[in-house]
Coordinates of C-alpha atoms in Angstrom, one line a residue:
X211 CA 5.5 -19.2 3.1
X212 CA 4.3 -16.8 0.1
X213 CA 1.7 -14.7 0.5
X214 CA -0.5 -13.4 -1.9
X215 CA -2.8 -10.4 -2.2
X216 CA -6.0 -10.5 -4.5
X217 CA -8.4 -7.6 -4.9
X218 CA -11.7 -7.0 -6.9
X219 CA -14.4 -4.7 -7.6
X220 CA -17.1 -4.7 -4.4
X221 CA -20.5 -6.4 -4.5
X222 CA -22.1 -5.6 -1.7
X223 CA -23.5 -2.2 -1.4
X224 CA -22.2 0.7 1.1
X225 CA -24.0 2.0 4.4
X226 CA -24.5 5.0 2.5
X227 CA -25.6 4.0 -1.3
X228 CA -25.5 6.9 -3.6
X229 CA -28.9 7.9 -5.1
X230 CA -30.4 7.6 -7.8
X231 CA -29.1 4.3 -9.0
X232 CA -26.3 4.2 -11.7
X233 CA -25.6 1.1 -13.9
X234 CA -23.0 1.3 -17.2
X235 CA -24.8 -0.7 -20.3
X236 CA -23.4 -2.0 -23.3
X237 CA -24.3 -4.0 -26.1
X238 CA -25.1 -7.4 -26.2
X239 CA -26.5 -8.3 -29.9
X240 CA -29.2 -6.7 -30.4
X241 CA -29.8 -5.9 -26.8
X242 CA -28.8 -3.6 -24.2
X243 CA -27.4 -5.4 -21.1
X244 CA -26.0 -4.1 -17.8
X245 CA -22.3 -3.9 -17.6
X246 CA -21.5 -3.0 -14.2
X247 CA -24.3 -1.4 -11.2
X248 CA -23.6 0.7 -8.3
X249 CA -24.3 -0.2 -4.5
X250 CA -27.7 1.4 -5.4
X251 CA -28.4 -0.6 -8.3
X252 CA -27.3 -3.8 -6.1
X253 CA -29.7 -3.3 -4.2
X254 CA -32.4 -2.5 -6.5
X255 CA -31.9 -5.8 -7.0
X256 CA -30.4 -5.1 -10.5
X257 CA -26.9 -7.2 -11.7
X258 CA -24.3 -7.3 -14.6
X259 CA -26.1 -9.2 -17.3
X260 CA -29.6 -8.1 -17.3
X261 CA -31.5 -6.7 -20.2
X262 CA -31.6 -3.1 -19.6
X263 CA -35.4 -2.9 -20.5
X264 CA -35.8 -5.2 -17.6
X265 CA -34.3 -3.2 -15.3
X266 CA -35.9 -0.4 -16.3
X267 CA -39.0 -2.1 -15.6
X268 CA -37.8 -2.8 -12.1
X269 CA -36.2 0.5 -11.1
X270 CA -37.3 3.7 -13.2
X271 CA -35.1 5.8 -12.0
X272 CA -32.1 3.9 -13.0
X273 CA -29.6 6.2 -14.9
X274 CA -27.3 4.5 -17.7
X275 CA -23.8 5.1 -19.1
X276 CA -22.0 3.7 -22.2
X277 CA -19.7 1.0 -20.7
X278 CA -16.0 1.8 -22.0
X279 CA -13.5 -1.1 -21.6
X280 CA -10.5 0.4 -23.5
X281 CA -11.3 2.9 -20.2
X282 CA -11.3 0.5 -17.6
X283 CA -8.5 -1.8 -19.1
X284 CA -6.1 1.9 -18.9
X285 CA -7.6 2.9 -15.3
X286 CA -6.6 -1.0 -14.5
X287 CA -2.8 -0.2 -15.8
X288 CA -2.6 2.9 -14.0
X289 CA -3.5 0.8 -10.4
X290 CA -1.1 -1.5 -11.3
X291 CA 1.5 1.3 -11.9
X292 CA 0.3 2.4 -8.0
X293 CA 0.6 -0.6 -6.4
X294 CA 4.2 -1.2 -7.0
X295 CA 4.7 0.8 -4.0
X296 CA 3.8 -2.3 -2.1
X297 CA 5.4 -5.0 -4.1
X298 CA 7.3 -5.7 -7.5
X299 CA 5.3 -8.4 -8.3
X300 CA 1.6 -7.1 -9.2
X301 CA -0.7 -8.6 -12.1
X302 CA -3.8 -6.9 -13.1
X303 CA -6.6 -9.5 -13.5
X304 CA -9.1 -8.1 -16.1
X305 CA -11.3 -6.4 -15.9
X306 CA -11.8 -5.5 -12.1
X307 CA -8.8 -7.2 -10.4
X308 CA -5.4 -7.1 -9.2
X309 CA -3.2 -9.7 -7.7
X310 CA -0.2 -8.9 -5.5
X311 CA 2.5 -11.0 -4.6
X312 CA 3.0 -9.6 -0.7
X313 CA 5.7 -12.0 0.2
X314 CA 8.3 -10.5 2.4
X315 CA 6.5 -7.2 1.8
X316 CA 3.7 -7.1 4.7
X317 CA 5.7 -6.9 7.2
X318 CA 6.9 -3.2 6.1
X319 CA 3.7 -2.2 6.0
X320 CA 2.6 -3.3 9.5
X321 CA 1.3 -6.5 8.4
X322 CA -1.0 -8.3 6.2
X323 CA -4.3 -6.1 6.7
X324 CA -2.5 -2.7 6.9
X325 CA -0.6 -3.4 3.9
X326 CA -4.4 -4.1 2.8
X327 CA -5.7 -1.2 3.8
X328 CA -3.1 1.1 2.6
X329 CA -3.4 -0.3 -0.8
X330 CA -7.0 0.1 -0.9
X331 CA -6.9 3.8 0.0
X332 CA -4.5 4.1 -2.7
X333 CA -6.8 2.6 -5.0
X334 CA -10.1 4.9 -4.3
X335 CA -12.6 2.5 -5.1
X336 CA -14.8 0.4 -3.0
X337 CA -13.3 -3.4 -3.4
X338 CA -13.1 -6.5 -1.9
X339 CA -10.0 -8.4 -1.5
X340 CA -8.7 -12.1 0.1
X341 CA -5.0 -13.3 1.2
X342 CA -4.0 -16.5 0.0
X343 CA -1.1 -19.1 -0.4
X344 CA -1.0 -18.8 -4.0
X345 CA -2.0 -16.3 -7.1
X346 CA -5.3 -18.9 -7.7
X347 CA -6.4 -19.2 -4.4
X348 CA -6.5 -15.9 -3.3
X349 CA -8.4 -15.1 -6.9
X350 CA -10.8 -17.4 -6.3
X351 CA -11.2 -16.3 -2.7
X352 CA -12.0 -12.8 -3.5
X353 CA -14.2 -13.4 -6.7
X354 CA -16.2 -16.5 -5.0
X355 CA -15.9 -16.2 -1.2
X356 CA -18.8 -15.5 1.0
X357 CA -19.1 -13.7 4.0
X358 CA -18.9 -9.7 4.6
X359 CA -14.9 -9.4 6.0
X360 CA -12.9 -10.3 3.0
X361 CA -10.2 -9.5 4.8
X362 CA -9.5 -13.2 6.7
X363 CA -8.0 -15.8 4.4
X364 CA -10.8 -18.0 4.3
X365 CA -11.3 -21.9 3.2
X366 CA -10.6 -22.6 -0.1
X367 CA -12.6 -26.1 0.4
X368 CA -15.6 -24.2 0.9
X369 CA -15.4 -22.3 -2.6
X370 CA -18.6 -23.6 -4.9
X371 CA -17.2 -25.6 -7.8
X372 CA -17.4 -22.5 -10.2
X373 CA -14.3 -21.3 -8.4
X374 CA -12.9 -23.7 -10.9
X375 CA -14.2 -21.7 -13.7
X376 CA -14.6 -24.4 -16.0
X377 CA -17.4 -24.5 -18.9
X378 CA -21.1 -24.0 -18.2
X379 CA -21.5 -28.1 -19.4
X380 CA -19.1 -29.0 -16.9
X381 CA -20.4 -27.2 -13.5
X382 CA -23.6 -28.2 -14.5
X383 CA -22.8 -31.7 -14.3
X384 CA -20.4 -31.5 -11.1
X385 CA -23.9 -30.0 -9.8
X386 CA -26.0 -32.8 -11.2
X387 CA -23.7 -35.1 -9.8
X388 CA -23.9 -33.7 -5.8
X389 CA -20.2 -31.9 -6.1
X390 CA -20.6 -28.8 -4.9
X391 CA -17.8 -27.2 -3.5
X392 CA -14.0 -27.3 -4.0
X393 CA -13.7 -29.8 -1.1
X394 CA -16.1 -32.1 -2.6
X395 CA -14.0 -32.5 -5.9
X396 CA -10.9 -32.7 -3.9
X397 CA -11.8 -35.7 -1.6
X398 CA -12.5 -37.5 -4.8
X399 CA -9.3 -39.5 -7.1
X400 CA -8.1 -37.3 -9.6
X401 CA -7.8 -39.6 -12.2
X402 CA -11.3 -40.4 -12.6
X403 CA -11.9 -36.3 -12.4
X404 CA -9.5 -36.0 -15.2
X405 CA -11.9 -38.9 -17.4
X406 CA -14.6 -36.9 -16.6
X407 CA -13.8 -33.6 -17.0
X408 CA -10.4 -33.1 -18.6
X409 CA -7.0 -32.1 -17.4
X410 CA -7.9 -28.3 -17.3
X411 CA -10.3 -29.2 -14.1
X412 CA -7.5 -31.3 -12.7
X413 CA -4.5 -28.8 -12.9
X414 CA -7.1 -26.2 -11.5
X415 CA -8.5 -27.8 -8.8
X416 CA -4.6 -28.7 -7.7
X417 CA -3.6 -25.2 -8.0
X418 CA -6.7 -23.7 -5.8
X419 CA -5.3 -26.2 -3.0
X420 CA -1.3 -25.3 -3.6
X421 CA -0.7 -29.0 -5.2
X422 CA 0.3 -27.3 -8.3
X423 CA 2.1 -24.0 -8.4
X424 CA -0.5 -21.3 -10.2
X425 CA 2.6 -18.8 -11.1
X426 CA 1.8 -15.1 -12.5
X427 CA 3.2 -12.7 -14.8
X428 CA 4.7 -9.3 -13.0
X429 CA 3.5 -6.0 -14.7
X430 CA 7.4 -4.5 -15.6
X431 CA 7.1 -1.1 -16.7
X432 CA 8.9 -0.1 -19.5
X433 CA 13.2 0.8 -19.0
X434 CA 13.4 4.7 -19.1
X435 CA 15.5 6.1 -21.8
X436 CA 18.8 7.3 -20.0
X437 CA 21.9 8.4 -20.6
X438 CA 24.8 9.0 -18.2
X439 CA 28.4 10.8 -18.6
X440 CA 31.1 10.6 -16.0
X441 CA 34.0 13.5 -16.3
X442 CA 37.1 12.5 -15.0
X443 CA 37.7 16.2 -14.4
X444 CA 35.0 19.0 -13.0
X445 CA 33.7 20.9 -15.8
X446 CA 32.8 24.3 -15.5
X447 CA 31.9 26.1 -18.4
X448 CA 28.6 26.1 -19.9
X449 CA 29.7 25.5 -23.3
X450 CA 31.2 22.3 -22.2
X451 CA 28.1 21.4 -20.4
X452 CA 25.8 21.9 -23.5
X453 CA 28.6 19.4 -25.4
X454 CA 28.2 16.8 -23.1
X455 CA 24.7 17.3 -22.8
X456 CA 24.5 16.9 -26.9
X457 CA 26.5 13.5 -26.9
X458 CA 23.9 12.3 -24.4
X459 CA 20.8 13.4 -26.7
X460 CA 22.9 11.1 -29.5
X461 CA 22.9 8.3 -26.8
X462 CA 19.4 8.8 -26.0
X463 CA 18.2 9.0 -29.6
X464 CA 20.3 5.7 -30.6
X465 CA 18.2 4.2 -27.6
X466 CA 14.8 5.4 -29.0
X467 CA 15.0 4.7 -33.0
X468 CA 14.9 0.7 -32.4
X469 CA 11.7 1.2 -30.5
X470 CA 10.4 4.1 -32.7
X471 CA 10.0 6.4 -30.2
X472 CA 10.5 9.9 -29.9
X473 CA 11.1 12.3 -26.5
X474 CA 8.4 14.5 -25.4
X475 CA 9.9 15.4 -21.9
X476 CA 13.9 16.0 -21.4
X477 CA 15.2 15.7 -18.0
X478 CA 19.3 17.3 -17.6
X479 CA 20.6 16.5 -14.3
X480 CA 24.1 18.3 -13.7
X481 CA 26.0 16.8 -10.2
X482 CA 28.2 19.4 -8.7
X483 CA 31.7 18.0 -7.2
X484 CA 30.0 18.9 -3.8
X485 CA 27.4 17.2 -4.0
X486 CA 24.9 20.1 -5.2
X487 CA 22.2 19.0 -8.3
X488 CA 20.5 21.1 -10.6
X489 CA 17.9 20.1 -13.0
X490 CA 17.2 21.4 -16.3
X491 CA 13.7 20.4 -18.4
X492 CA 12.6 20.4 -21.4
X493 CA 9.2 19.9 -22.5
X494 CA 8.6 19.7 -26.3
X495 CA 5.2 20.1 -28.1
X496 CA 6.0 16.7 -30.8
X497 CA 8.0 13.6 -30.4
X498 CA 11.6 14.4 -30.9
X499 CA 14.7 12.0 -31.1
X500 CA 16.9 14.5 -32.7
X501 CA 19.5 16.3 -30.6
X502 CA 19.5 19.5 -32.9
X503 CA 16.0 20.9 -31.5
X504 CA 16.1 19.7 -28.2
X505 CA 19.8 21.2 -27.8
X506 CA 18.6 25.0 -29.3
X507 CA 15.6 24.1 -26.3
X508 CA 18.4 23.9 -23.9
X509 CA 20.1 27.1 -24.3
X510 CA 16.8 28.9 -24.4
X511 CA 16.2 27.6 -20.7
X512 CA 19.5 28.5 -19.6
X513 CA 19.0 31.8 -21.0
X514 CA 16.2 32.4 -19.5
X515 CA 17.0 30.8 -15.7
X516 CA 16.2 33.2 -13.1
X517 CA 18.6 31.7 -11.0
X518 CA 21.4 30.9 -13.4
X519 CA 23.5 28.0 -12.9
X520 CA 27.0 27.9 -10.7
X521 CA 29.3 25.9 -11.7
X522 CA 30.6 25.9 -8.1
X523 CA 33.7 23.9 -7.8
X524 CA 32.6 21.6 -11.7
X525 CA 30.3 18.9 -12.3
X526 CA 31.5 15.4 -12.4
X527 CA 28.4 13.7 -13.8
X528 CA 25.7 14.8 -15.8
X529 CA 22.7 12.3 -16.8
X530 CA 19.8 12.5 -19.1
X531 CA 16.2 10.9 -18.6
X532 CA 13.3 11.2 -21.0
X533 CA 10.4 10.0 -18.5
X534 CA 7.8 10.4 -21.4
X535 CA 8.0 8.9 -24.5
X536 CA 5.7 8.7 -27.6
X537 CA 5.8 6.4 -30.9
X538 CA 7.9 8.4 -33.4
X539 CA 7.6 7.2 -37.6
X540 CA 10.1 7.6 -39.9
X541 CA 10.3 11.2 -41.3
X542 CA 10.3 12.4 -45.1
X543 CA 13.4 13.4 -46.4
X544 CA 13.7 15.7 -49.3
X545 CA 15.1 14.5 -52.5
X546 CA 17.2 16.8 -53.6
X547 CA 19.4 17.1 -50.7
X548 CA 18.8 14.6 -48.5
X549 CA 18.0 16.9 -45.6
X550 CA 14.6 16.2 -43.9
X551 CA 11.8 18.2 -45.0
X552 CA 10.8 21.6 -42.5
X553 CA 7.4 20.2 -41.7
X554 CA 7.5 21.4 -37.8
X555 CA 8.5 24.9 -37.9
X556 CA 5.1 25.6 -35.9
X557 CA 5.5 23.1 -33.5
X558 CA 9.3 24.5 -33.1
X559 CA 8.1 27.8 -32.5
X560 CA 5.5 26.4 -30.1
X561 CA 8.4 24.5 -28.1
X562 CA 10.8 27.9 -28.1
X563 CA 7.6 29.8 -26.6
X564 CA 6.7 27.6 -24.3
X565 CA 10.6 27.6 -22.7
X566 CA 10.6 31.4 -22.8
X567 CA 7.2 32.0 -21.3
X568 CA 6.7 28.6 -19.8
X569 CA 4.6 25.8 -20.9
X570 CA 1.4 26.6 -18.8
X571 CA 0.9 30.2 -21.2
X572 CA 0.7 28.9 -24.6
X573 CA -1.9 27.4 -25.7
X574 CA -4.0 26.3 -28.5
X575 CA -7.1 24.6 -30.4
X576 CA -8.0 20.9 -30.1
X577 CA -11.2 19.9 -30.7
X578 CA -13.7 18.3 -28.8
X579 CA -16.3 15.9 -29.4
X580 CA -19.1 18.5 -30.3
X581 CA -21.0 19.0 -33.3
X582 CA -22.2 22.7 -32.2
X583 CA -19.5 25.2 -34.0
X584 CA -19.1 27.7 -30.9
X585 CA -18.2 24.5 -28.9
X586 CA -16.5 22.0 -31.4
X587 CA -12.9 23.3 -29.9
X588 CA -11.2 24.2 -26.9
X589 CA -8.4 25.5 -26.0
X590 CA -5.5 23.4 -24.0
X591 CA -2.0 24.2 -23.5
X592 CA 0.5 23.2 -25.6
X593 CA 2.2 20.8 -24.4
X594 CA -1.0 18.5 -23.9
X595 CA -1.4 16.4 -26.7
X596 CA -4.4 16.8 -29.1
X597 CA -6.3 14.0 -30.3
X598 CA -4.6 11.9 -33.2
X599 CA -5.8 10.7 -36.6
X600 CA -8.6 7.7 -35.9
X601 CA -8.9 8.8 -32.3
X602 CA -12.4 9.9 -30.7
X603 CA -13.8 13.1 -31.8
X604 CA -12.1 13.0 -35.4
X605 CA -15.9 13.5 -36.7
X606 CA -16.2 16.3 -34.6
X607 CA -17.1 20.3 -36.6
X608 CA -13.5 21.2 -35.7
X609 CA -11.1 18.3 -37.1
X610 CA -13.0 17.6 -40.4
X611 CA -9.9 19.2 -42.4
X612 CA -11.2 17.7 -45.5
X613 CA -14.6 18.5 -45.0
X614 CA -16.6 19.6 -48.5
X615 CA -18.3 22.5 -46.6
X616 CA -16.0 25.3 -45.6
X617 CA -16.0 26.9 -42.7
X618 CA -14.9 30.5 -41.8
X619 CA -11.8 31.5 -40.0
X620 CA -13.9 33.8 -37.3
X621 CA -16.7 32.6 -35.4
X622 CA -18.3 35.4 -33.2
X623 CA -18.8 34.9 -30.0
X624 CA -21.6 35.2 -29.1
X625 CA -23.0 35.0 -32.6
X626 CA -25.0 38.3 -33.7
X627 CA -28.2 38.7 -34.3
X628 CA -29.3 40.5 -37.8
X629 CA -32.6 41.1 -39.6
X630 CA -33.3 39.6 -42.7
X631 CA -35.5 39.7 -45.5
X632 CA -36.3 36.1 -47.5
X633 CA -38.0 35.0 -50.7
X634 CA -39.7 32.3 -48.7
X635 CA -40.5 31.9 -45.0
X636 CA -37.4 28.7 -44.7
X637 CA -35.5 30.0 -47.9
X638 CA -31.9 32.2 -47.1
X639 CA -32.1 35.6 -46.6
X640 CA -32.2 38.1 -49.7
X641 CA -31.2 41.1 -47.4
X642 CA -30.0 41.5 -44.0
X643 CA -29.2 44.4 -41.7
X644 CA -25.8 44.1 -39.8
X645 CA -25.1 46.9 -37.5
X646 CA -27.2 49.4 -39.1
X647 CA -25.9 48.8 -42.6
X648 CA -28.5 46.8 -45.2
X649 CA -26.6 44.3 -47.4
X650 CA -27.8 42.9 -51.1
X651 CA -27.2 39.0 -51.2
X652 CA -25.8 38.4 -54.2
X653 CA -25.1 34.4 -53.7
X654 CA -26.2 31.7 -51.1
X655 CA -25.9 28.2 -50.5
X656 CA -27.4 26.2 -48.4
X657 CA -28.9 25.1 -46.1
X658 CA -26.5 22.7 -44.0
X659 CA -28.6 21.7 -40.5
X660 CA -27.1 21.3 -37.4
X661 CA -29.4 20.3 -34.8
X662 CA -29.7 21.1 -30.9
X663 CA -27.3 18.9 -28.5
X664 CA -31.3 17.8 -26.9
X665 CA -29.2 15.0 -24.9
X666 CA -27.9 17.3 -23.2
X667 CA -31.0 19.7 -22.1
X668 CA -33.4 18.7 -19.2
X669 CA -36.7 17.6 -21.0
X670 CA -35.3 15.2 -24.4
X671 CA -36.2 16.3 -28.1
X672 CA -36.9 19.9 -29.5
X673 CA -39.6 21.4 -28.9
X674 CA -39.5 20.1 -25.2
X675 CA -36.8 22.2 -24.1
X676 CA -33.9 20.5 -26.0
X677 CA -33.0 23.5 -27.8
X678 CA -33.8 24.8 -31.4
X679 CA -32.3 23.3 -35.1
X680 CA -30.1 25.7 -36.8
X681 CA -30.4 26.0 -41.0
X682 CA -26.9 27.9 -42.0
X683 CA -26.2 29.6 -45.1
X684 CA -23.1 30.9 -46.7
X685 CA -23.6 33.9 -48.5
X686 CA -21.6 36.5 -50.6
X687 CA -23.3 40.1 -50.6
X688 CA -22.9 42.7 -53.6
X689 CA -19.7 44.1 -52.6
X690 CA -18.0 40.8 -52.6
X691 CA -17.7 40.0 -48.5
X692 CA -19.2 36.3 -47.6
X693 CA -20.8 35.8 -44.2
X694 CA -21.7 32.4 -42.5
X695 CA -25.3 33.4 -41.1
X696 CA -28.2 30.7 -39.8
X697 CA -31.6 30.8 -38.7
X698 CA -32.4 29.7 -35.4
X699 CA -35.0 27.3 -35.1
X700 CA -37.2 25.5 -37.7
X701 CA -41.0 26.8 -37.9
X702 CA -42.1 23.8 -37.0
X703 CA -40.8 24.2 -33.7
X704 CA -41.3 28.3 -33.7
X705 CA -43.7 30.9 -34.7
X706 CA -40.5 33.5 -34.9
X707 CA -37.5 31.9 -36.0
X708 CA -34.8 34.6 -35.1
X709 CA -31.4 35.0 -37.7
X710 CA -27.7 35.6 -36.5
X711 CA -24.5 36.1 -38.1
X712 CA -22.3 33.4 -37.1
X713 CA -18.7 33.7 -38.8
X714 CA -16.8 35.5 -41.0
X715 CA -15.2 34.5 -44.3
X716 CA -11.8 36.0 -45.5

């Protein structure tokens, strides 16, 4: 008998509701509607769907998020990827569900509800789920049931008809014309159902009582690029090793160019005659399919092992996997030779620092999704991977490469405050005092305003406690040194607007 798993996101609130109320909007037109609510917000009495001004109006202190469904759609793959602890067969069901194929499965778990249970801890989130005989029944058991234990199977006959999840015209006349439930539309002949209503209602209605099978789709994760090499005789030396280890980087790379990918992570497993392993990795700061880098990667690790490899009596196998993989163009040759052009000597450099010292102590610059200067970057370690061209935060102060306004080099941190003399009260400065030493400007341009992140302070807009507007300047003082200098605060908003020096121009 198969047995099937469904699970959803949870309607009914906890004992314990978190407060103040939380609900994720997005946009609906030219209205703001409520994506998803917390337990709190449930029992506000707020739901997915409503206007957001209307729930306002019923619960002030409702606090709001953007709704992200690219986010949920990846947190739904990564449950998914978990659950296939528990069974091969899982299918997410967008956008809050999964269904799992338990047949067979349960009863390594301890049965049906600790199999449940477990799968729900794995999860983390608050859900509701139903067992059924088939994918559609236990779907519509979890997403249309009633009752507070979701954990017996229940009756599908007692489902309302929007179990069937047919058109709005449709339920509305199985309504009109007294069918209510599932069981309603099942004691009735098909044939005039199928007159009525179509063949869609039909197939579905069989496949919620098992007539019909309601098969799924299995989530198969992608093959893992692998390479293997069997020696008919022990190898010892490391020279050999590092040949054998090449031939399987040309077997891995002949895997990866169909599917234009490239190898970020390098796994070298070398099986001792004895039965001893020892595993070499590799962790590179780009997508590589190459063997040529990666190898030269290799010999720094072994140079560098603490505990350098034995040989023992040989190794008779030795495998490579490259668990992580990212998409990988075609790369510009040069024309007179052929050769490919050097364009990754830093990121080559970056790889070879991060085997020496290891990958946790080199780091560097990505930027973040900040408009302020002193916090449009942070630093990460290398062998994270920035944010690409077209990605979130390519607006931000730090990635606009092509930007008409430069920027300096240095930023000072914190920035410095000066004292300066200007023509008029919100014109740039004319002279300034920089640690004790008066400077002539010669040139300024400007100003460029930035305003205060006021979102992010308690009390809203400037002037309220969301912080001050900036005015910068770039100026160039007799001597020929340029400065990158702003006044802090508009007078509008300030009797005293203060200046500071804020970068440094080569």
């Amino acid at each position: 008998m198969r047995r099937v798993l469904a699970a959803g996101a949870a309607d009914s609130p906890n004992p314990a509701p978190p407060d103040p109320p939380l609900a994720l909007v997005i946009r609906s037109g030219n209205a703001l509607r409520l994506a998803a609510v917390d337990a709190a917000a449930a029992q506000a009495g707020l739901a997915a769907g409503m206007a957001l001004a209307e729930a306002r109006a019923r619960c002030p202190p409702l606090l709001t998020a953007p709704h992200d469904p690219a986010a949920d759609l990846t947190e739904l793959d990564r449950l998914v990827a978990a659950m296939a602890r528990f069974t091969p067969t899982v299918v997410a069901d967008p956008p809050d569900g999964l269904i799992l194929d338990i047949t067979g499965c349960a009863h390594l778990f301890g049965g049906e509800g600790a199999l449940a249970g477990q799968a729900l801890a794995l999860a983390g989130y608050a859900a509701r789920h139903a067992f059924g005989p088939n994918a559609a029944a236990a779907r519509a058991l979890v997403r249309y049931g009633q009752g507070g234990d979701d954990r017996a199977e229940g009756d599908v006959l007692a489902l309302p008809v929007a179990a069937l999840e047919l058109p709005d015209l449709a339920l509305t006349a199985l309504r009109r014309a007294g069918l209510r439930t599932v069981g309603d539309l099942a004691r009735r002949p098909l044939a005039a159902l199928a007159a009525r209503f179509g063949p869609a209602a039909v197939l579905r209605l069989r496949q919620l009582t098992g007539a019909a099978a309601s098969p799924v789709a299995p989530h198969r994760p992608p093959p893992t690029i692998r390479a293997e090499a069997r020696c008919a005789e022990p190898i010892a030396r490391t020279e050999d090793v590092l040949d054998v280890a090449e031939d399987l980087l040309r077997q891995a790379g002949a895997q990866m160019e169909p599917q234009r990918l490239g190898g970020r992570r390098f796994v070298l497993t070398l099986c001792r005659s004895d039965g001893a392993r020892r595993r070499l990795v590799v962790e590179t700061g780009q997508p590589l399919r190459e063997p040529g880098p990666v190898m030269r990667l290799l010999r720094e690790r072994i140079e560098t092992l603490a505990d350098p490899i034995d040989p023992g009596f040989g190794f008779d196998a030795i495998t490579l996997a490259v668990p992580h993989t990212e998409p990988l163009a075609a790369r510009q040759v040069l024309l007179e030779s052929g050769a490919e052009a050097n364009l990754d000597s830093v990121a080559a450099l970056v790889d070879r620092l991060g085997v020496r010292l290891g990958a946790g102590q080199v780091w560097q610059l990505a930027p973040c999704d900040r408009h302020l200067p002193e916090v449009a970057q942070q630093a990460v370690p290398a062998s994270v991977p920035t944010a690409k061209p077209g990605a979130a935060g390519k607006a931000t102060f730090a990635a606009r490469a092509g930007d008409a306004l430069p920027r300096p080099l240095c930023l000072l941190d914190p920035p410095q405050p000066i004292e300066v003399i200007a023509g008029v009260p919100d014109g740039p400065p004319l002279r300034f005092r920089w640690r004790r030493r008066v400077h002539d400007v010669r040139l300024a341009e400007g100003p460029e305003r930035i305003a205060a992140e006021w979102w992010r302070k308690r009390g809203g807009h400037r002037g309220t406690g969301g912080g001050l507007t900036r005015d910068y300047y770039r100026i160039e003082d007799s001597t020929g040194r340029r400065y990158w200098v702003f006044r802090h605060g508009l007078f509008a908003e300030t009797p005293d607007p203060r200046w500071y020096l804020h970068g440094l121009f080569p």
